[in-house]
XYZ file of C-alpha atoms in Angstrom:
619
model
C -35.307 65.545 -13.062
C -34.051 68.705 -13.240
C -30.681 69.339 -12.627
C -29.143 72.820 -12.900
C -25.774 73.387 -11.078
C -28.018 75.771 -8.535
C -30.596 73.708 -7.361
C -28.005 71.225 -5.816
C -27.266 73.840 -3.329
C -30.719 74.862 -2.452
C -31.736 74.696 1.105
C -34.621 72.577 1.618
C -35.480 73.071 5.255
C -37.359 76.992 5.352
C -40.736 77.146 5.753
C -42.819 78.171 3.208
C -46.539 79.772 2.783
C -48.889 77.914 0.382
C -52.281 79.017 -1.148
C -55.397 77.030 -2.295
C -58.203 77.203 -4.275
C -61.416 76.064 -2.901
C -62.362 72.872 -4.730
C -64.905 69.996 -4.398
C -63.866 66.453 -4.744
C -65.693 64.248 -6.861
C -64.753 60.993 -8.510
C -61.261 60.790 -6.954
C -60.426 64.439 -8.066
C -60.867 67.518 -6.753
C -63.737 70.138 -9.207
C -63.853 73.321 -9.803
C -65.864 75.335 -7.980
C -64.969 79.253 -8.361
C -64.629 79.775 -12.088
C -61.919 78.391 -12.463
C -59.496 81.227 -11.836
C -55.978 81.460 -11.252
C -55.549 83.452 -8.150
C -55.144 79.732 -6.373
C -51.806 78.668 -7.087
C -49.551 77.086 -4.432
C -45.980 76.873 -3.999
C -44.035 73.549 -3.142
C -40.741 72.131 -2.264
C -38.224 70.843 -5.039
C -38.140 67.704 -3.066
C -41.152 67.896 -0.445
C -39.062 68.711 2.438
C -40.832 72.389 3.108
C -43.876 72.805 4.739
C -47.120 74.232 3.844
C -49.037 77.035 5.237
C -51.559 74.718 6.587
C -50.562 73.276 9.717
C -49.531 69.646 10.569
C -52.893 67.752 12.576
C -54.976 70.623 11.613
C -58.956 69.212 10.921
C -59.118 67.788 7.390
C -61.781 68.598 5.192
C -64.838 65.935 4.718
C -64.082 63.177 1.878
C -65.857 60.696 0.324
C -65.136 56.895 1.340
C -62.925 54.909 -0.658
C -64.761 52.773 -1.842
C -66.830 56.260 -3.682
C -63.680 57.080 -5.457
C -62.752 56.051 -8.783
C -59.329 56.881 -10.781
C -58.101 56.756 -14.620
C -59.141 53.831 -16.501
C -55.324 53.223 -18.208
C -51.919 55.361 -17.823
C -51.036 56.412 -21.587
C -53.363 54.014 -23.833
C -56.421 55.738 -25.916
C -56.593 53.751 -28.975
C -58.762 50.930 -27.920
C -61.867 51.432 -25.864
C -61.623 47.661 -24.674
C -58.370 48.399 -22.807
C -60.406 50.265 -19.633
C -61.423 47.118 -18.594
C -57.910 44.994 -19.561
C -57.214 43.409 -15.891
C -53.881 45.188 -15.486
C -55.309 48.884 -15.462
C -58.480 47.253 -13.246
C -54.880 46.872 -11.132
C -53.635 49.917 -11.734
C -56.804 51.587 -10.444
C -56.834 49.622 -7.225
C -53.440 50.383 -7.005
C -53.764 54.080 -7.548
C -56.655 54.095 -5.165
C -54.869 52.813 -2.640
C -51.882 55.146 -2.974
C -54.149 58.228 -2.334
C -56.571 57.495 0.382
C -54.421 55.156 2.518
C -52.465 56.783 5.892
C -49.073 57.356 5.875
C -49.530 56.396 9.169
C -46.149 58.416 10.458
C -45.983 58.751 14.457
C -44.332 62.135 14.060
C -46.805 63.954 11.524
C -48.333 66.766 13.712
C -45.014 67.823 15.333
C -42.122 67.067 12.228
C -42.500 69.594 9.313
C -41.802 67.468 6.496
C -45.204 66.559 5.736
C -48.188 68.563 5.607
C -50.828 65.492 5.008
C -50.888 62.062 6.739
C -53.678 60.802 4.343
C -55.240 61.364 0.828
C -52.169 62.415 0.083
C -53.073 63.979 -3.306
C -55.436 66.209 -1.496
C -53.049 69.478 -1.295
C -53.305 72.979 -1.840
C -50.730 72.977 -4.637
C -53.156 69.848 -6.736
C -56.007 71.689 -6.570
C -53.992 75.184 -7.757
C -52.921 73.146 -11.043
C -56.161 71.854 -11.416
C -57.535 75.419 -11.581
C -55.219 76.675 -13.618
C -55.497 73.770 -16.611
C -59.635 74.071 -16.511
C -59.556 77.794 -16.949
C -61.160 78.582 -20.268
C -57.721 80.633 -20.683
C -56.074 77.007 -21.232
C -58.963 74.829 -22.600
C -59.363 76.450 -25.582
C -55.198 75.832 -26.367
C -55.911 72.013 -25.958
C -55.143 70.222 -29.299
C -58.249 68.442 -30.713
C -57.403 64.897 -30.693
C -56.242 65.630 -26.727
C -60.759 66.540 -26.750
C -61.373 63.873 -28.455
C -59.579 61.529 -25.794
C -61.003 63.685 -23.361
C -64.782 62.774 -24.596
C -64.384 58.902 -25.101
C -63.894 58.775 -20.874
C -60.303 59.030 -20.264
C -61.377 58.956 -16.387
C -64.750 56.818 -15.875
C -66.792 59.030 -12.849
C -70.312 57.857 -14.461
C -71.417 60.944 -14.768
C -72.100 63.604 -18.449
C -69.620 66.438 -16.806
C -66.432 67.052 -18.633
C -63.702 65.157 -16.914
C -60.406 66.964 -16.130
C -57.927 67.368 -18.481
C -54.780 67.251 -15.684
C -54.580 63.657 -14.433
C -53.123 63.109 -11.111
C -51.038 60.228 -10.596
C -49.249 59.134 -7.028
C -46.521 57.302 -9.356
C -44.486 54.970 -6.007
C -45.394 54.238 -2.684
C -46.230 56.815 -0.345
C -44.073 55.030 2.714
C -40.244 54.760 2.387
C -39.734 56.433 -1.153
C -37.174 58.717 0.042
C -34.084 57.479 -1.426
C -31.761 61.046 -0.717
C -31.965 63.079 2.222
C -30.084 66.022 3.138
C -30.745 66.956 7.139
C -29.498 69.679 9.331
C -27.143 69.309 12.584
C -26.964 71.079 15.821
C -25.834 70.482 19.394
C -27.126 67.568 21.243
C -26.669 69.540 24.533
C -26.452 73.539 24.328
C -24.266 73.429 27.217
C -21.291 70.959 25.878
C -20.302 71.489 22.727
C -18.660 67.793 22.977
C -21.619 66.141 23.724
C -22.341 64.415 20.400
C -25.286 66.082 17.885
C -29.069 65.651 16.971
C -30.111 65.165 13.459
C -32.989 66.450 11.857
C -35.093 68.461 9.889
C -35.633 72.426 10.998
C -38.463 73.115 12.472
C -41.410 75.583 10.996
C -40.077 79.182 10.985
C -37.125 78.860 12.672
C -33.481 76.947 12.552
C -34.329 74.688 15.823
C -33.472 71.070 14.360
C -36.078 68.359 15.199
C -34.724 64.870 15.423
C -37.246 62.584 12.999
C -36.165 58.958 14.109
C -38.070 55.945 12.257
C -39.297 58.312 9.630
C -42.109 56.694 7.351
C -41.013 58.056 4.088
C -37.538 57.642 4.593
C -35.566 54.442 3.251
C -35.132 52.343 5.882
C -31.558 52.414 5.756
C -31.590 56.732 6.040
C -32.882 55.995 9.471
C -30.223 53.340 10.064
C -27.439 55.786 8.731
C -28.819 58.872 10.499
C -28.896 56.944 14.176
C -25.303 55.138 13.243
C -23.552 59.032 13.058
C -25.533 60.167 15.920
C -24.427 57.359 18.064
C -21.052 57.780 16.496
C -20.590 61.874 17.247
C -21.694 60.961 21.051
C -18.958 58.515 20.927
C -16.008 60.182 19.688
C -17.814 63.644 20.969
C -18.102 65.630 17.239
C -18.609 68.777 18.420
C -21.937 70.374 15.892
C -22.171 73.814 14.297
C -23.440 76.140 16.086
C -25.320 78.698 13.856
C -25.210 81.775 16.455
C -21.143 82.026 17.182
C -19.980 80.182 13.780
C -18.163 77.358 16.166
C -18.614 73.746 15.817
C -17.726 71.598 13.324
C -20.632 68.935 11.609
C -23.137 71.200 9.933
C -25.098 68.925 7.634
C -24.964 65.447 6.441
C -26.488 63.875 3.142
C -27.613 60.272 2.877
C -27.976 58.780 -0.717
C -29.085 55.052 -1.026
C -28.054 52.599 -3.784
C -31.466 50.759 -4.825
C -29.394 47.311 -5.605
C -27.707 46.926 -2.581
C -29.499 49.286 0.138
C -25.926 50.957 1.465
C -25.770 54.659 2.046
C -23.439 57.200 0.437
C -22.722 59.674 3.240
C -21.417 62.675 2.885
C -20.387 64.993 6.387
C -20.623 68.948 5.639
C -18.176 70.361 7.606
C -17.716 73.960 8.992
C -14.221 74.205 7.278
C -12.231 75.416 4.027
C -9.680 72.531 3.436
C -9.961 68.839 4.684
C -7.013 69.037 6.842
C -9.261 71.730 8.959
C -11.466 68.872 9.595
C -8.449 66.923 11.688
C -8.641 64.755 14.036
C -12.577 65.064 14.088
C -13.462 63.313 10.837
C -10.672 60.579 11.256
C -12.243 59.943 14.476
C -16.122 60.123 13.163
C -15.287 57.932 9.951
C -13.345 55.445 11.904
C -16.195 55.185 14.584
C -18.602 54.936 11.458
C -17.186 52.003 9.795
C -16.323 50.336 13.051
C -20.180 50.196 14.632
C -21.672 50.109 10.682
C -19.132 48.287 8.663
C -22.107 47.027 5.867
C -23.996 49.872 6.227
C -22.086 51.994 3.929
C -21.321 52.572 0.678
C -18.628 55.353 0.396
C -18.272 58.311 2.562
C -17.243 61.877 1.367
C -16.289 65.061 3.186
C -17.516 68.611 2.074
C -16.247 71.397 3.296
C -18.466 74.485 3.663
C -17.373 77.531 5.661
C -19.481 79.897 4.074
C -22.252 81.980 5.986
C -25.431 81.708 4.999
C -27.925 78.542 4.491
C -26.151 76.710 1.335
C -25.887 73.206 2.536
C -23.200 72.933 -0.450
C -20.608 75.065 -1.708
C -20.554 76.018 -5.009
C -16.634 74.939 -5.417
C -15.836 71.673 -6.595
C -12.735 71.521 -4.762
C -14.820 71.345 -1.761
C -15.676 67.377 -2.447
C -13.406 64.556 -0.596
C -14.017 61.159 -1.187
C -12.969 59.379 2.176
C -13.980 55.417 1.866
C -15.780 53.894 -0.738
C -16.516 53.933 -4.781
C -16.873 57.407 -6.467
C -20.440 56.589 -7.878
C -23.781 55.080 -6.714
C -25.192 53.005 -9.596
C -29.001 52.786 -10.420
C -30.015 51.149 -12.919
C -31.774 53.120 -16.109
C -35.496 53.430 -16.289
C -36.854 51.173 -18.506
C -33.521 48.535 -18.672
C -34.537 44.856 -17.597
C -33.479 44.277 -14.329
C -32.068 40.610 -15.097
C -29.771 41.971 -18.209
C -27.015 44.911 -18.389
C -28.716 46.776 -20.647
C -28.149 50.284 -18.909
C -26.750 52.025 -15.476
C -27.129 55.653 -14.163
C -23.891 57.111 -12.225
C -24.328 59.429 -9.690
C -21.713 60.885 -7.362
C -22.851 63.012 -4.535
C -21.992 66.258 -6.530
C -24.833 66.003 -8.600
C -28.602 66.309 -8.465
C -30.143 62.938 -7.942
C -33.737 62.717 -7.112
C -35.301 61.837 -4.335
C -37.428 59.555 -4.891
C -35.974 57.718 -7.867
C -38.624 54.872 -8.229
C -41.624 57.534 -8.594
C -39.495 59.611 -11.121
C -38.620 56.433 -13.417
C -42.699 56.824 -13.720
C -42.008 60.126 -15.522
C -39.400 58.763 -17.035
C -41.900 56.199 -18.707
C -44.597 58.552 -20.097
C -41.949 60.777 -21.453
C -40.195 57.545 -23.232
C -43.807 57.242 -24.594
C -44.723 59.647 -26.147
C -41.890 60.932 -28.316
C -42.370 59.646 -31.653
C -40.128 57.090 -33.443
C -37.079 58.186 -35.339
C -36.538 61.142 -33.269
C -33.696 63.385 -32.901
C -33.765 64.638 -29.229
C -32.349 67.224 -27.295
C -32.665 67.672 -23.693
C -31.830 70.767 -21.520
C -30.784 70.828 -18.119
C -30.675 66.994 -18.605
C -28.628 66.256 -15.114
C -27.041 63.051 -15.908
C -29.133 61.896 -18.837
C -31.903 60.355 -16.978
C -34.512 60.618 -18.965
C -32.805 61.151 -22.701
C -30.749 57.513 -22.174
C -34.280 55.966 -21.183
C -35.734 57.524 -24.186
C -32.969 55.921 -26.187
C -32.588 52.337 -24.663
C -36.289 52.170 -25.410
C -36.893 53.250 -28.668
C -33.780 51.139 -29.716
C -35.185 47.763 -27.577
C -38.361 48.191 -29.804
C -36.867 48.963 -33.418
C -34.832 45.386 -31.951
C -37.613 43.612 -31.477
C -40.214 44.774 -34.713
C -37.078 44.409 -37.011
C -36.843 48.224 -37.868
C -33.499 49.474 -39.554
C -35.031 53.012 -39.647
C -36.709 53.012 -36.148
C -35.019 54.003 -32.800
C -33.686 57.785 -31.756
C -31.798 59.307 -34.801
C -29.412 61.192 -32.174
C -29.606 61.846 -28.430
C -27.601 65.485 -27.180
C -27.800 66.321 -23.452
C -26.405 69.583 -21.590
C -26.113 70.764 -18.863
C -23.457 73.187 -16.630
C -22.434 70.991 -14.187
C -18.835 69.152 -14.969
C -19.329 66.619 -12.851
C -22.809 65.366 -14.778
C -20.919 64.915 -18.217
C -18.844 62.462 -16.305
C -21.550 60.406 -15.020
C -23.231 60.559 -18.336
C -20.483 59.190 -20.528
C -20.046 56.757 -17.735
C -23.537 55.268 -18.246
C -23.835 55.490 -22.283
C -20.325 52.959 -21.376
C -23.024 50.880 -19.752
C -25.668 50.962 -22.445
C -25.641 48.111 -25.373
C -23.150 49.571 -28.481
C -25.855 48.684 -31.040
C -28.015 51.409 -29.324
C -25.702 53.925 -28.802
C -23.677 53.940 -31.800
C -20.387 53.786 -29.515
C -17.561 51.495 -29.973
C -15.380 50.236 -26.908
C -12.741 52.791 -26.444
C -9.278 50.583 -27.070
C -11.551 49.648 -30.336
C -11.643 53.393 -31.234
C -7.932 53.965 -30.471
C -7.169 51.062 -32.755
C -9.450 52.389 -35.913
C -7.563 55.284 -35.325
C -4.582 55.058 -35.466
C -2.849 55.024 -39.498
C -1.857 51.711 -41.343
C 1.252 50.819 -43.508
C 0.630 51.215 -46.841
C 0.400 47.440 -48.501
C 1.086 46.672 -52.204
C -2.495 45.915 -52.641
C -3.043 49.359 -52.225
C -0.686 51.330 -52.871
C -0.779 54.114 -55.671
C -0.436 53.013 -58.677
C -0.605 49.497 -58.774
C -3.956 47.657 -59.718
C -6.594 46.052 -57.421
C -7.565 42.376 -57.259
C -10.619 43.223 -58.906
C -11.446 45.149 -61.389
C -14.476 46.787 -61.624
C -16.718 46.216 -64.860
C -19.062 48.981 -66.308
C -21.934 47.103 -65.156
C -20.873 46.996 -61.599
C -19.801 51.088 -62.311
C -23.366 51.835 -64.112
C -25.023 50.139 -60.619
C -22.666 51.846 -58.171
C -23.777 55.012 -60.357
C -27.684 54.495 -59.603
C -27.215 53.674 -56.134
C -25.677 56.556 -55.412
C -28.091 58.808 -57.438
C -31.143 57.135 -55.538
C -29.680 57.451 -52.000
C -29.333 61.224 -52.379
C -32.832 61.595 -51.094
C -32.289 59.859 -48.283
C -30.893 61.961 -45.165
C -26.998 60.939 -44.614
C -26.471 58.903 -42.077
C -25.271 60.012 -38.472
C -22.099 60.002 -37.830
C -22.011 57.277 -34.621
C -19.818 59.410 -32.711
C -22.662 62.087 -32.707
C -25.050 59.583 -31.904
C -25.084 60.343 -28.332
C -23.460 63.649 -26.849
C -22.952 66.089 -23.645
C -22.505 69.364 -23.855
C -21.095 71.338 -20.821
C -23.210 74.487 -20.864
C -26.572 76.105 -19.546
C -29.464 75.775 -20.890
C -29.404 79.173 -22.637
C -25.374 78.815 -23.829
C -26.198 75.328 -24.859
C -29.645 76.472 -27.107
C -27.823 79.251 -28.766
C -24.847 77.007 -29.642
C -27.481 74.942 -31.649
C -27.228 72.326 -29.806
C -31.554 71.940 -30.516
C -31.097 72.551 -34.732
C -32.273 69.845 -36.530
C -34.385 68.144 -33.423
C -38.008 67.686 -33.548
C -38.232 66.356 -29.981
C -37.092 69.086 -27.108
C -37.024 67.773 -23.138
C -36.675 70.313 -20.916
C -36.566 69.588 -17.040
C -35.769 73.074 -15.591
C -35.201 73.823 -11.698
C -37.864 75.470 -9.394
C -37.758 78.939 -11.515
C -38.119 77.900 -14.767
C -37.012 78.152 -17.706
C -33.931 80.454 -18.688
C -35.626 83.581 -20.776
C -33.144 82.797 -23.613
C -34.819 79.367 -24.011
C -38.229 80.586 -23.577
C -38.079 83.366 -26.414
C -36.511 80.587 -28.994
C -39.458 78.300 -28.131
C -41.855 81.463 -28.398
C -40.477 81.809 -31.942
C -42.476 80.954 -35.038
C -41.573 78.152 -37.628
C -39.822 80.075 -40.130
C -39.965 78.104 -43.788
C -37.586 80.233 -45.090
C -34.587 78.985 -42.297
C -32.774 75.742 -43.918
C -32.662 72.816 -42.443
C -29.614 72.306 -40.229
C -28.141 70.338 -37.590
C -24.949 72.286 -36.975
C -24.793 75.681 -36.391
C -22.007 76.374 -38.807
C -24.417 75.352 -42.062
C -26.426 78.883 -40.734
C -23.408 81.029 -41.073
C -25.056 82.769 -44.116
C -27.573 84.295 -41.459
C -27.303 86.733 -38.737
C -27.262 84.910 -35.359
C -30.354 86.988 -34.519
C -32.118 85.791 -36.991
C -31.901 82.570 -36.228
C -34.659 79.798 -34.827
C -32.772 77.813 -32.849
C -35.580 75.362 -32.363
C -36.724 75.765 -35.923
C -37.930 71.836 -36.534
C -38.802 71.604 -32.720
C -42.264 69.435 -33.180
C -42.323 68.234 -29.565
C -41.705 70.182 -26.489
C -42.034 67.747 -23.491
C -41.689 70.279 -19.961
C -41.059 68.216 -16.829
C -41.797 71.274 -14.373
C -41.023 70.751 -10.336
C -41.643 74.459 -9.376
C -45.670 75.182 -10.305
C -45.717 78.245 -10.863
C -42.984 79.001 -13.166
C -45.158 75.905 -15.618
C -48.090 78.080 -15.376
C -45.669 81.306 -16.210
C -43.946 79.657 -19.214
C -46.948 77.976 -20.416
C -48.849 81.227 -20.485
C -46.156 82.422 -22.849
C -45.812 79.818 -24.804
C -49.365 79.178 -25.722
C -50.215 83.068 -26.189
C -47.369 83.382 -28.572
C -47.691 82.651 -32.337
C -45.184 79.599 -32.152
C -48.238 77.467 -32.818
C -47.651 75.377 -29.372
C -51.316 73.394 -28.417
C -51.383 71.027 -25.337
C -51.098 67.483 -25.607
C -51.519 65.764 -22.000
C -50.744 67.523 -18.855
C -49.999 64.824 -15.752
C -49.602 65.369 -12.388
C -47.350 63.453 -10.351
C -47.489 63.196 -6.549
C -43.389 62.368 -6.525
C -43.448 63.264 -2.349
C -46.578 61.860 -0.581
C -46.889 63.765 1.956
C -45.726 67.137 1.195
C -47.363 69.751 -0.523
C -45.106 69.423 -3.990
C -46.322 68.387 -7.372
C -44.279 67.349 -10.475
C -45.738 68.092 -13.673
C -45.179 67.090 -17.443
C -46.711 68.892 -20.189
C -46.470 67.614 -23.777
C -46.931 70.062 -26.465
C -47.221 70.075 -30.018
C -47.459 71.901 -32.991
């Protein structure tokens, strides 16, 4: 889920050129078939709302039938050779299966850009790229030996003696109505009255003509309510759009968000203004017609006001955000919290980065849960709102629960990222999360330990205690604390959990990764920061102390220092291809020691040409 303060302002709606590989398929995945280079990799969207070079309805490529096509025996499980068959992965296959040959089935694919692929939607330009680049003999040889010896014991079952791929492909939701966000473009409904109420849609290929996409298949169903409920509503009270040409109009974009629990939409109206009173009478009008012709339709509705030239849907300026109707936040609940108990909530108001499909990402969210070790201490970059750190930490303290383990559980959980508006909804859901995980007592609780008591005669200076101690009970005090000095103090419980406000970079090189062995990274579409790249290129230096605060380093010169010293783990959840392939290049040619783990792709946008990737390393 990455998150940084940039990519909520990208614009998703330009076309973009994608290139391919050529690749056979064969046992449900696409093979090699030129060497294996690299020359094939594809771009994608951030959220699958860009096309791909290859046109909409153009002739597919042959493919085997389904019933030909077989997928990964289990998701993470390697241990026991009698789990392929276990019912639930027989499931998981069929399920699988069915996620990547059945049709969309869309009645707009051919003419709306969003998607490039109706069917077999893991067949796409940008798969078959990352499937190149991880079978190159350029990667194989930097994958970790007891990843081979997975590998050879059948982690995919094709019946066949060929090597089986070492990036797995997984289409981790449904491939109809995943879309839980959408951000879509307005213009005039009529070019000759600018009163006559707007059209809502995505752009389409090469150019900034919008394309109305009623009763769109991937969208939620209640997007499609929302987005016919404001164009009704413009036509009634006559909104007059943006037009792009002379800078007039008023209604430039909208953004629907929809809360899982309860299906309502957060709306929020971009408007072609600097300050909210600008917006006047229009948006009284437009709101008042909203609620009036929707009234349970919608959660809360916000007004953001964007004058700037140029295709940001957002403005960088947080004074641009008015709440109108409605709660502040959208609440989902956390990835891996049982549904019936409050064991956890996510927060999100429309000023931060929220993805769009949420069910497919609380997939990722899973495998990277699994495979951090237990007893970690974790640090995640460009963490967003906490996503995946708090579901790291609500499981690993659910399971030292239930086996009875005092020592088990995440050690310490710190997040960052630049955004102000995340640390809010972070601290808003750790409120949410059960104290006994998080090490965090209710607030008026922490005002009250805080605050200084009187003085009693019991004790006050001087005077003796109830109890005296005896030298026996001083000689055991004495070898209790003389044994426990080998054991690591404990954590402070108000540093159990933290946020720090700060890029990636700012936040690394103000130690906020010393003394973790577990590192999460979720970058945007370019990568990773060069700062944090160069630490993680670094090699373990024996000779650095351990330390968990930058301040116990002050002896050394700041360019000396690892930053990511007792980094063990580096889990990279990558959403722009080619900047993995980039930053993996560098990492594993460097002499940090890094060796791949896994590598899992993860079809987060049926339809579009857009993979999510997350590579574990380890060294």
């Amino acid at each position: 889920m990455s998150s940084s303060w940039n990519d909520d302002y990208d614009d998703s709606y330009r076309s973009a050129p994608s290139r391919g590989g050529s690749t056979r398929q064969k046992s449900g995945r696409t093979r090699r078939s030129n060497g294996g280079g690299r020359s094939g990799r594809g771009r994608g969207s951030r959220d699958g709302q860009v096309s791909s070079g290859r046109g909409s309805g153009q002739p597919r490529p042959n493919r085997q039938s389904k019933e030909s096509i077989r997928y990964p025996k289990n998701n993470y499980g390697y241990d026991d050779d009698d789990e392929y068959d276990s019912p639930s992965n027989n499931g998981d296959r069929m399920i699988q299966q069915q996620r990547m040959t059945n049709p969309i089935g869309c009645p707009l694919f051919g003419t709306c850009p969003g998607c490039v692929v109706d069917d077999y939607v893991a067949d796409i330009d940008i798969v078959k790229s990352a499937q190149l680049y991880f079978s190159s003999g350029s990667i194989q040889k930097h994958i970790s030996s007891s990843s081979r010896g997975r590998q050879s014991r059948g982690r995919y079952y094709d019946g066949d003696d060929e090597d089986d791929e070492f990036y797995e492909i997984k289409v981790p939701s449904s491939i109809t109505q995943w879309r839980t966000q959408a951000k879509l473009a307005v213009a005039s409904d009529k070019k000759w009255s600018r009163n006559a109420g707007c059209k809502i849609g995505l752009y389409q290929r090469h150019s900034h003509d919008v394309l109305p996409i009623p009763d769109c298949q991937v969208h939620h169903p209640s997007i499609n309510m929302a987005v016919e409920a404001v164009v009704k509503a413009t036509r009634e009270v006559r909104t007059p759009a943006y037009q792009e040409d002379t800078g007039h109009g008023l209604l430039r974009y909208i953004q629907c968000q929809v809360e899982l629990s309860t299906g309502k939409v957060c709306l929020t109206l971009v408007m072609n203004c600097e300050k909210l009173k600008e917006c006047q009478p229009h948006l009284s009008y437009l709101v008042k017609e909203l609620k009036r012709s929707e009234p349970q339709l919608w959660h809360s509705i916000w007004c953001h006001c964007n004058d700037s030239a140029g295709n940001a849907i957002f403005a960088r300026d947080v004074t641009r955000w008015h709440p109108i109707e409605g709660p502040p936040y959208i609440r989902e609940k956390l990835p891996g919290a049982d549904p019936d108990s409050r064991e956890g909530l996510l927060y999100f108001s429309p000023m931060v980065f929220r993805q769009a499909n949420y069910e497919g990402f609380g997939e990722i969210a899973k495998q990277v849960r699994e495979v951090i070790p237990n007893g970690s201490k974790v640090c995640e970059l460009y963490a967003g709102v906490g996503l995946l750190g708090l579901s790291a930490l609500l499981h690993h303290g659910k399971m030292a629960e239930e086996y009875d383990d005092p020592d088990g559980g995440i050690q310490w959980l710190r997040c960052s990222d630049e955004n102000p508006e995340n640390a809010r909804c972070f601290e808003r859901a750790v409120s949410s999360m059960p104290m006994k995980i998080t090490g965090r007592s209710p607030k008026q609780l922490q005002k009250d330990n805080g605050k200084k008591g009187k003085r009693t005669r019991k004790n006050y200076k001087g005077k003796k205690s109830d109890k005296e101690l005896s030298i026996k009970d001083l000689m055991d005090s004495m070898m209790s604390e003389a044994s426990d000095e080998s054991k690591p103090p404990p954590v402070d419980p108000s540093e159990k959990v933290t946020y720090m406000q700060a890029s990636a970079a700012a936040a690394i090189l103000k130690g906020q990764a010393l003394g973790a062995n577990v590192l999460i990274v979720d970058p945007p579409r370019k990568g990773l920061d060069e700062p944090v790249l160069q630490q993680l290129c670094q090699p373990y230096n024996p000779n650095q102390m351990y330390a968990e605060k930058p301040n116990a380093l002050s002896h050394m010169a700041r360019h000396t220092v690892n930053w990511v010293n007792d980094v063990r783990t580096l889990i990279y959840v990558s959403c722009g291809f080619d900047a993995l392939a980039r930053d993996c290049d560098q990492l594993l040619s460097s002499n940090a020691g890094w060796k791949l783990e896994s590598a899992t792709g993860y079809v987060l946008f049926p339809g579009s040409n857009h993979v999510e990737t997350v590579v574990v390393l380890r060294r």
